[in-house]
XYZ file of N, CA and C in Angstrom:
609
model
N 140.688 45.640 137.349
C 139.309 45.238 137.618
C 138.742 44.454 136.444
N 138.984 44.972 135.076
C 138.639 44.115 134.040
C 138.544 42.963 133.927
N 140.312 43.063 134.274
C 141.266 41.609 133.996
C 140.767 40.589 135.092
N 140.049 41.140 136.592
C 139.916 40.050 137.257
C 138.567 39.587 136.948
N 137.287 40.384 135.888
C 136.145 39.641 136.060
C 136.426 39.079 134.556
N 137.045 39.555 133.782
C 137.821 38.714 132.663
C 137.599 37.322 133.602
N 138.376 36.827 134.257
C 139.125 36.166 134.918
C 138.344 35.360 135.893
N 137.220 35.799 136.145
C 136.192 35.105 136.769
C 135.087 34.569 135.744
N 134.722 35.310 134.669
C 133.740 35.287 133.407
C 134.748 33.484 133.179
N 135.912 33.820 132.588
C 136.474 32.302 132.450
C 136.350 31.105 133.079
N 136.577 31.532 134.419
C 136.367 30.437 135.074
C 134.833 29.898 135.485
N 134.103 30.587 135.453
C 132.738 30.370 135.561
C 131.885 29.843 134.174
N 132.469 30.466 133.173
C 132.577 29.128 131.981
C 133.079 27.624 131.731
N 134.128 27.746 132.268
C 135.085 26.555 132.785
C 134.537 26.021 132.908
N 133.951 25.810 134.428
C 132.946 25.304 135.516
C 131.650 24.726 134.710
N 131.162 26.147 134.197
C 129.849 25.271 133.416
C 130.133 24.134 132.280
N 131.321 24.495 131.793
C 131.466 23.216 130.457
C 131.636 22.499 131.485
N 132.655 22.228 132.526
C 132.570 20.824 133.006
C 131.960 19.905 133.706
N 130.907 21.056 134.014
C 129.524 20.189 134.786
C 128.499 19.779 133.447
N 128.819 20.188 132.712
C 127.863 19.338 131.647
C 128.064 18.636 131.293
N 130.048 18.239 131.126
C 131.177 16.841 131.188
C 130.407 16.000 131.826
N 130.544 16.803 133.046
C 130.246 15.673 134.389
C 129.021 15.300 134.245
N 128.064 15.570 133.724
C 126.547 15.012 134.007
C 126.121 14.185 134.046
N 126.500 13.043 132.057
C 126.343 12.021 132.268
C 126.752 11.440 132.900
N 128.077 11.686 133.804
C 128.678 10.335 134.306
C 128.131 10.589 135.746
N 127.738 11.660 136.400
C 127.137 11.503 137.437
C 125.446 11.389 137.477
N 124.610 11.479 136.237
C 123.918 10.638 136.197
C 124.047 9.319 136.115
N 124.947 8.718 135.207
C 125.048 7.136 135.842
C 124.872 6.500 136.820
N 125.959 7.846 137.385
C 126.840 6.800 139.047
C 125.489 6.882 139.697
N 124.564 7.746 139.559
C 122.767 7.998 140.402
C 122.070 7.058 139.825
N 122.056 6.459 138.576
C 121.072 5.839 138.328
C 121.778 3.748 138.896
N 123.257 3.974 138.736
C 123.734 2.605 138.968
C 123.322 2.389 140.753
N 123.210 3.303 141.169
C 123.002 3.211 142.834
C 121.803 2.822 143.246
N 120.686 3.253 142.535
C 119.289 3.065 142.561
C 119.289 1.623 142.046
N 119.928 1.034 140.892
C 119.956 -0.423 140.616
C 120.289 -1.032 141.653
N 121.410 -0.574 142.670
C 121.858 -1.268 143.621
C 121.439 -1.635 144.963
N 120.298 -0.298 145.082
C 119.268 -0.865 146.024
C 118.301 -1.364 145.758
N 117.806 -1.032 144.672
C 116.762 -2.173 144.158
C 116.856 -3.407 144.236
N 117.832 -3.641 143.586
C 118.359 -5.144 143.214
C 118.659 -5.800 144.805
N 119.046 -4.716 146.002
C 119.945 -5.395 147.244
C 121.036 -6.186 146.865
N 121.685 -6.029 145.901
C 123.290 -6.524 145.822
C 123.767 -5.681 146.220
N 125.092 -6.296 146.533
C 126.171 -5.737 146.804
C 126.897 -5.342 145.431
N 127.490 -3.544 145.831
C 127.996 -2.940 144.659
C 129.171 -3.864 144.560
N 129.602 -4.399 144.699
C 131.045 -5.285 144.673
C 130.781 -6.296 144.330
N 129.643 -6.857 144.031
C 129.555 -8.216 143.821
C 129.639 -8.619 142.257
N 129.469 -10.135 141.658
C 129.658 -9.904 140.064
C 128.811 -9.835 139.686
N 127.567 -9.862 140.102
C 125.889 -9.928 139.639
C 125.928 -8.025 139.185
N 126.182 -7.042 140.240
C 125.802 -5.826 140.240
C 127.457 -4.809 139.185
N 128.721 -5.866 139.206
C 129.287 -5.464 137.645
C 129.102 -5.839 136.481
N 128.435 -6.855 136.268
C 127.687 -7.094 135.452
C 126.621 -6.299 134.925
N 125.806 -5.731 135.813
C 124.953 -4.646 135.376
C 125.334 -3.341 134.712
N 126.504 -3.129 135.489
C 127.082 -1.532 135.684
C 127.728 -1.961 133.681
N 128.561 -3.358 133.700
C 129.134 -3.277 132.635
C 128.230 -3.524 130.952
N 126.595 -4.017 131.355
C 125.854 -4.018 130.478
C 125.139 -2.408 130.110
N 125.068 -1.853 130.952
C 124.641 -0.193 130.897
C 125.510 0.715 129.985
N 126.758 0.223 130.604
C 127.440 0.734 129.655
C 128.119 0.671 128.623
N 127.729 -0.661 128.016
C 127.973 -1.138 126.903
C 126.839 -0.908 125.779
N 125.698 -0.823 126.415
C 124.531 -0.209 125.657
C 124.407 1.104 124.948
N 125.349 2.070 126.217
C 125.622 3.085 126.255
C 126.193 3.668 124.913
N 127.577 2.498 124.726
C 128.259 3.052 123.526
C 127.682 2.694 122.431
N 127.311 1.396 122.301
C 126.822 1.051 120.829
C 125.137 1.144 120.552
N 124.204 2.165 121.265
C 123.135 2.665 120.994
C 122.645 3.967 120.953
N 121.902 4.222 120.149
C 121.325 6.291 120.415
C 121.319 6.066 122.508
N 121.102 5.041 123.135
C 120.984 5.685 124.571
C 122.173 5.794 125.304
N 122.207 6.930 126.455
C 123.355 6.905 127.044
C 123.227 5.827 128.178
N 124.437 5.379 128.981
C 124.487 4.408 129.924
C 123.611 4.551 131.280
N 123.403 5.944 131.131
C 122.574 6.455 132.192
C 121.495 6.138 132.074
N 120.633 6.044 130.414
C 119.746 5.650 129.966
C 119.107 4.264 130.443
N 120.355 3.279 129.766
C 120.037 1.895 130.380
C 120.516 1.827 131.533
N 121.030 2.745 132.629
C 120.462 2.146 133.855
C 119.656 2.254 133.903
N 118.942 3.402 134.161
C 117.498 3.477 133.833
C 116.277 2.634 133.769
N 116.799 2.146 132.804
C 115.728 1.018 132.389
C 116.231 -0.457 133.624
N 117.538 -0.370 133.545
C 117.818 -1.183 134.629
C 117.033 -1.239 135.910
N 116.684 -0.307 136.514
C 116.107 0.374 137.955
C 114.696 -0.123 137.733
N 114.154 0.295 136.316
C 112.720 0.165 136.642
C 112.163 -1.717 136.240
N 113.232 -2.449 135.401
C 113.022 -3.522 135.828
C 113.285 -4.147 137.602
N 114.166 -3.637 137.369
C 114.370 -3.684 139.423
C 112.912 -3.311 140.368
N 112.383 -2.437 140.050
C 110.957 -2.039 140.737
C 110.333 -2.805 140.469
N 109.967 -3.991 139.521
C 109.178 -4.819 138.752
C 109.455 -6.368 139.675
N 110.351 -5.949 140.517
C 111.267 -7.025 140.749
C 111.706 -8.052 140.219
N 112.585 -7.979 138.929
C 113.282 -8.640 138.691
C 114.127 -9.251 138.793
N 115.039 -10.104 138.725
C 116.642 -10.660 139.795
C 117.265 -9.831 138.417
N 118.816 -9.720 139.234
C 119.815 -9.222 138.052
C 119.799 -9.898 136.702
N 119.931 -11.336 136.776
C 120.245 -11.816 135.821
C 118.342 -11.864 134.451
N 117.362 -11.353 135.033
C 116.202 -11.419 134.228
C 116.052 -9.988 133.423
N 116.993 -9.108 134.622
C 116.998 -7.207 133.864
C 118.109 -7.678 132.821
N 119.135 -8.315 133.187
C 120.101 -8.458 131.143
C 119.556 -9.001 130.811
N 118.644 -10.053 130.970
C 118.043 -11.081 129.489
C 117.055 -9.630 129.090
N 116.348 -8.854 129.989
C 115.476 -8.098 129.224
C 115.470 -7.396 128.403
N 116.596 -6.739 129.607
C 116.935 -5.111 129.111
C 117.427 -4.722 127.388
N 117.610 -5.769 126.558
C 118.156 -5.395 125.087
C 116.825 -5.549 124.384
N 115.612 -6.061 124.714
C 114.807 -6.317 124.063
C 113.578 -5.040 124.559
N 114.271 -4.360 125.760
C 113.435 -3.424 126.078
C 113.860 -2.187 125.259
N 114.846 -1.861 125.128
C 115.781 -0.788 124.158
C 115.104 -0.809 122.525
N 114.996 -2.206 121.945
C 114.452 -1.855 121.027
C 113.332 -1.635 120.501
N 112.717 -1.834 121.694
C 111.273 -1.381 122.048
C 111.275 -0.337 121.861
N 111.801 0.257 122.887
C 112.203 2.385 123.223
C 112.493 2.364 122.117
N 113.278 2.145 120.942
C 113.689 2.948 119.741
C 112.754 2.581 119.138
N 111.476 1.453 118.826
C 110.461 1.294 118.015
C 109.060 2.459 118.618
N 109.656 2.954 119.532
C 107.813 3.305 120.100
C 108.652 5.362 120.269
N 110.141 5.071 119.838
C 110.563 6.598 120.075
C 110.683 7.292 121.180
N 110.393 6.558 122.070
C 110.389 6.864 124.310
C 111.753 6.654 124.477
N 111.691 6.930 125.695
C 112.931 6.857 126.710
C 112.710 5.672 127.334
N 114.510 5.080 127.428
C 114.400 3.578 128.026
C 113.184 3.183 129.372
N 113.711 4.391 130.288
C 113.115 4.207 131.500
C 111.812 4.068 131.232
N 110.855 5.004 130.060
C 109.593 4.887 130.407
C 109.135 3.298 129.616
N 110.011 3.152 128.827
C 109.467 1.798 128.024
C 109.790 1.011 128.985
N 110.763 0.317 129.922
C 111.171 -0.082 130.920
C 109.917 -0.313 131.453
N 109.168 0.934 132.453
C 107.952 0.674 133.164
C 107.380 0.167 132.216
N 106.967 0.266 131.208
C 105.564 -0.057 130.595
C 105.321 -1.466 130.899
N 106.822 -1.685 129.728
C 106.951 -3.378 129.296
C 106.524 -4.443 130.755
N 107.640 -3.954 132.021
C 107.838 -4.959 133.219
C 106.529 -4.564 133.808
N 105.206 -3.789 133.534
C 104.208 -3.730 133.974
C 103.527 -4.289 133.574
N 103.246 -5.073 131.967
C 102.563 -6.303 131.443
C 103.507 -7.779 131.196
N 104.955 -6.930 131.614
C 106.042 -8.594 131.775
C 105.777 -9.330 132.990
N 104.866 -8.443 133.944
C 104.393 -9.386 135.171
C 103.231 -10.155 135.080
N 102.557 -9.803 134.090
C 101.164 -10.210 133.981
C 101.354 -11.369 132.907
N 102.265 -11.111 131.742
C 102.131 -12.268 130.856
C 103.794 -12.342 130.413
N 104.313 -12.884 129.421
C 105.351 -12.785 129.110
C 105.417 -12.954 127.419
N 107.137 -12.611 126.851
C 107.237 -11.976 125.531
C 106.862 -11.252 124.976
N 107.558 -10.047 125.445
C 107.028 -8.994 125.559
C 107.332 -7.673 124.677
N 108.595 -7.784 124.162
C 109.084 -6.681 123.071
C 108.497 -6.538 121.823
N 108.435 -7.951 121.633
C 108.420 -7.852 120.267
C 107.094 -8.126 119.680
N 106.011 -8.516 120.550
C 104.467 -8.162 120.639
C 104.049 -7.042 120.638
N 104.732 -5.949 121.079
C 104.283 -5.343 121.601
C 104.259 -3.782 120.006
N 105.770 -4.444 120.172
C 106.422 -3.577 118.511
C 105.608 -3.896 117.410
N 105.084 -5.362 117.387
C 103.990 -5.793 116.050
C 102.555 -5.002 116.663
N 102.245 -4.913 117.353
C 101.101 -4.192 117.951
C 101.022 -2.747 117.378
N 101.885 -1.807 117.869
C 101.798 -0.762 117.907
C 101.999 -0.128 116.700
N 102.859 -0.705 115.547
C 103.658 -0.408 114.808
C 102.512 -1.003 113.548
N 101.387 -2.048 113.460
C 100.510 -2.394 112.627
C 99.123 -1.791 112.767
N 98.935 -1.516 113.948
C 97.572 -0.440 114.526
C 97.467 0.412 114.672
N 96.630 0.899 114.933
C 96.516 2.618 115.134
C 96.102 2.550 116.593
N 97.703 2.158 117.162
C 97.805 2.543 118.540
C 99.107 3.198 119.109
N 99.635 3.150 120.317
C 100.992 3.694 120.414
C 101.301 2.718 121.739
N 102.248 2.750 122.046
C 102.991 1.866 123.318
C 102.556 2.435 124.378
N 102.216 3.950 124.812
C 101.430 4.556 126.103
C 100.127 3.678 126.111
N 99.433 3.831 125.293
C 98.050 3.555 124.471
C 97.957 1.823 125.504
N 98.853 1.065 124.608
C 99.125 -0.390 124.572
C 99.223 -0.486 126.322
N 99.889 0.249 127.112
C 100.059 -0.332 127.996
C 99.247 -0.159 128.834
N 98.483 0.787 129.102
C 97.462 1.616 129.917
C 96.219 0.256 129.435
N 96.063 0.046 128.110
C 95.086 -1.361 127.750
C 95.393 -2.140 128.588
N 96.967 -2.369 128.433
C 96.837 -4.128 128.527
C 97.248 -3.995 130.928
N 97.276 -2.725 131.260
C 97.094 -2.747 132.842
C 95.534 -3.449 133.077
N 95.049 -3.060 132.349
C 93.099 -3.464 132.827
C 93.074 -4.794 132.440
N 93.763 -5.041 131.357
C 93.823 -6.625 130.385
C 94.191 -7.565 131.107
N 95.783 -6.946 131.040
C 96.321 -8.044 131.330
C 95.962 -9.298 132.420
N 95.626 -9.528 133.317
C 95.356 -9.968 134.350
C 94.502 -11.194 134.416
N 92.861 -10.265 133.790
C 92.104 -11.306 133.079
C 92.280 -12.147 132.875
N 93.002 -11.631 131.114
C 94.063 -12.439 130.026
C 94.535 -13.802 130.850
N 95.231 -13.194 131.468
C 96.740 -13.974 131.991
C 95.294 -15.329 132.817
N 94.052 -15.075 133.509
C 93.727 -15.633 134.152
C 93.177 -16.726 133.428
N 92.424 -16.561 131.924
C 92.053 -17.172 131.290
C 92.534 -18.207 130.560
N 93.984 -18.159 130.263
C 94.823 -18.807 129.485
C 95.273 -18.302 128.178
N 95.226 -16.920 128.047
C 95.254 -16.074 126.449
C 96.458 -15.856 126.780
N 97.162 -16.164 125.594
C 98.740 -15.531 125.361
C 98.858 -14.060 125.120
N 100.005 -13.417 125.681
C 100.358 -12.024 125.315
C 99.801 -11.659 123.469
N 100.215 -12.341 122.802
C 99.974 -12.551 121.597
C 98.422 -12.452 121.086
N 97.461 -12.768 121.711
C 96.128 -12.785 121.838
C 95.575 -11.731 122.450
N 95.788 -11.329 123.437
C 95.839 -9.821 123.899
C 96.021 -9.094 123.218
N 97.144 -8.703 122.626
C 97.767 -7.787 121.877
C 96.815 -7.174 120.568
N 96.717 -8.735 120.084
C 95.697 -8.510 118.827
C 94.475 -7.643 119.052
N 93.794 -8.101 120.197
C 92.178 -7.828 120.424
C 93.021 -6.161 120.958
N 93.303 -5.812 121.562
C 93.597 -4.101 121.825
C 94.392 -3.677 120.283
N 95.010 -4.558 119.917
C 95.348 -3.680 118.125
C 93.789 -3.407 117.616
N 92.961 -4.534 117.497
C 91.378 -4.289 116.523
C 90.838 -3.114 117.216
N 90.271 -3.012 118.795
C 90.156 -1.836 119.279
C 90.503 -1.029 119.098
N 91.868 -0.647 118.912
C 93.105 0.535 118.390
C 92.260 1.049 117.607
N 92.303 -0.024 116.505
C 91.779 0.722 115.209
C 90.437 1.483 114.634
N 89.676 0.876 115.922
C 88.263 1.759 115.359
C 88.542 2.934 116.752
N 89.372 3.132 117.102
C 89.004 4.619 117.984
C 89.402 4.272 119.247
N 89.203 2.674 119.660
C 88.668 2.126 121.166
C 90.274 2.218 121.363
N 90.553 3.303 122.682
C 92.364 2.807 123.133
C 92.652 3.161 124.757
N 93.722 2.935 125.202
C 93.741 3.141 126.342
C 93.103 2.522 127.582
N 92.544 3.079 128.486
C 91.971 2.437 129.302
C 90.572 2.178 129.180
N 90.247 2.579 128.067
C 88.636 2.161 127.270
C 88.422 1.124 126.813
N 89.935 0.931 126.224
C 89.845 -0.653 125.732
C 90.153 -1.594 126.718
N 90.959 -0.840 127.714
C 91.326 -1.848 128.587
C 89.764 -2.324 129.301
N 89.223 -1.478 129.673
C 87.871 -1.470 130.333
C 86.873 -2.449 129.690
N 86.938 -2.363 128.242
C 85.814 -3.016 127.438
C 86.406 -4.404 127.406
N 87.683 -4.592 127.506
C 88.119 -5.697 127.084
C 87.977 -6.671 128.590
N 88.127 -5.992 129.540
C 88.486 -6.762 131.186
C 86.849 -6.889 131.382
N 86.032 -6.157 130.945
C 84.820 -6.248 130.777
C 84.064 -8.077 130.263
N 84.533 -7.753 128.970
C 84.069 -8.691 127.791
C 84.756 -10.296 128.441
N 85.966 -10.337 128.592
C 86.461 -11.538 129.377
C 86.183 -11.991 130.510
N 85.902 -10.754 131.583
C 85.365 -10.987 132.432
C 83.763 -12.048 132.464
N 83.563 -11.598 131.518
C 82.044 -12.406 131.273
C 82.049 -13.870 130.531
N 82.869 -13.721 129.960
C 83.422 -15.280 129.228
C 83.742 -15.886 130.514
N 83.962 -15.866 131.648
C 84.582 -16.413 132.758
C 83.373 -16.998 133.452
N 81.969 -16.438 133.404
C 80.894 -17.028 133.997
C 79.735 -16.431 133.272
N 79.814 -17.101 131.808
C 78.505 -16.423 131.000
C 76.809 -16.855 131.652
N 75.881 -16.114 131.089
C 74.659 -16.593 131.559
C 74.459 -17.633 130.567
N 73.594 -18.515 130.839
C 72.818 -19.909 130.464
C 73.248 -19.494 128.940
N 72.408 -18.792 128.374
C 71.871 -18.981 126.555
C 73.309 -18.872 125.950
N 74.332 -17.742 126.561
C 75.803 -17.651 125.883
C 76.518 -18.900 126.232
N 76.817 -19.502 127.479
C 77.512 -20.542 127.648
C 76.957 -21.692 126.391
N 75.755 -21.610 126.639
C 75.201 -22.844 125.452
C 75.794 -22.344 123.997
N 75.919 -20.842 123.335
C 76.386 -20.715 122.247
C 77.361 -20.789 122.361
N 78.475 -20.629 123.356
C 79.910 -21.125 123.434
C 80.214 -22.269 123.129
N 78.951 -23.143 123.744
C 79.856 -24.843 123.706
C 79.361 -24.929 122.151
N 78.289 -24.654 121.268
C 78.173 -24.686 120.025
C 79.051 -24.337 119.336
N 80.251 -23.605 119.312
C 80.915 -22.667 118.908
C 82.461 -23.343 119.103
N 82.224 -24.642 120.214
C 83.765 -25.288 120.501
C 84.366 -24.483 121.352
């Protein structure tokens, strides 16, 4: 009787080490599938090994696992991206995630949620967060209310960025700034009489 729960105790250890083997790689194979309907390629095609083989090349030569950058793969896919715009991104989104300390996927959403609204986007975003007293949650939740405006007015990502860093810094963050800021532009868009006249004074 010993010897057989001996004998079961083992194998039920077994089992658990090798499902923890198995995890990452069957998280992958879950997260490469979700790329694959996103994207609507075909898993066979060279657009969607291409993906599978950038995930996991990320995989080895970064703190993230491949599962990771699918990940981030998928949620540029929700953003709708084509395959070939998630690899130009996806390395500049990673070092994002390691500048802001997140997980690919959530930097993923953030970024392709103001990469629709404006563009150049990593590395604005890293001088932003990383010079202000703001954070990349902070930054993006701003620049959802911002961006749009922004984008309508003719302000570069770069110009954005700045005006929610100055906010950052006295307290103003998040969707407060986003608010004050979609606010404030909003009104530059059809000032009353006396401001338009100090505008055109002003160039």
């Amino acid at each position: 009787k010993t010897v057989g729960l001996t004998a079961v105790g083992t194998a039920a250890a077994g089992g658990y080490a090798a499902g923890r083997f198995l995890q990452p790689a069957v998280s992958f194979g879950k997260e490469m599938s979700r790329v694959q309907a996103l994207t609507r390629i075909d898993k066979n095609s060279p657009q969607f090994k291409a993906l599978r083989e950038q995930a996991i090349k990320l995989g080895s030569e970064t703190q993230f696992t491949a599962g990771d950058a699918a990940s981030g793969q998928a949620f540029l896919a929700m953003a709708s991206f084509t395959p070939q715009a998630i690899q130009a991104a996806l390395p500049g989104v990673l070092d994002l995630a390691m500048a802001a300390g997140m997980d690919l996927g959530q930097t993923a959403d953030i970024s392709s949620n103001i990469l629709t609204q404006m563009d150049r986007v990593g590395d604005t975003l890293a001088a932003t967060f990383t010079r202000t007293n703001t954070d990349l949650r902070s930054l993006g939740e701003t620049m959802k209310y911002t961006g749009p405006v922004a984008a309508s007015l003719g302000l570069s990502l770069e110009q954005a960025a700045a005006m929610t860093g100055v906010l950052g810094s006295v307290g103003i963050r998040g969707s407060d700034a986003g608010t004050a800021l979609r606010a404030s532009l909003s009104r530059l868009v059809d000032p009353p009489k006396a401001a338009a006249m100090a505008l055109k004074e002003l160039g």
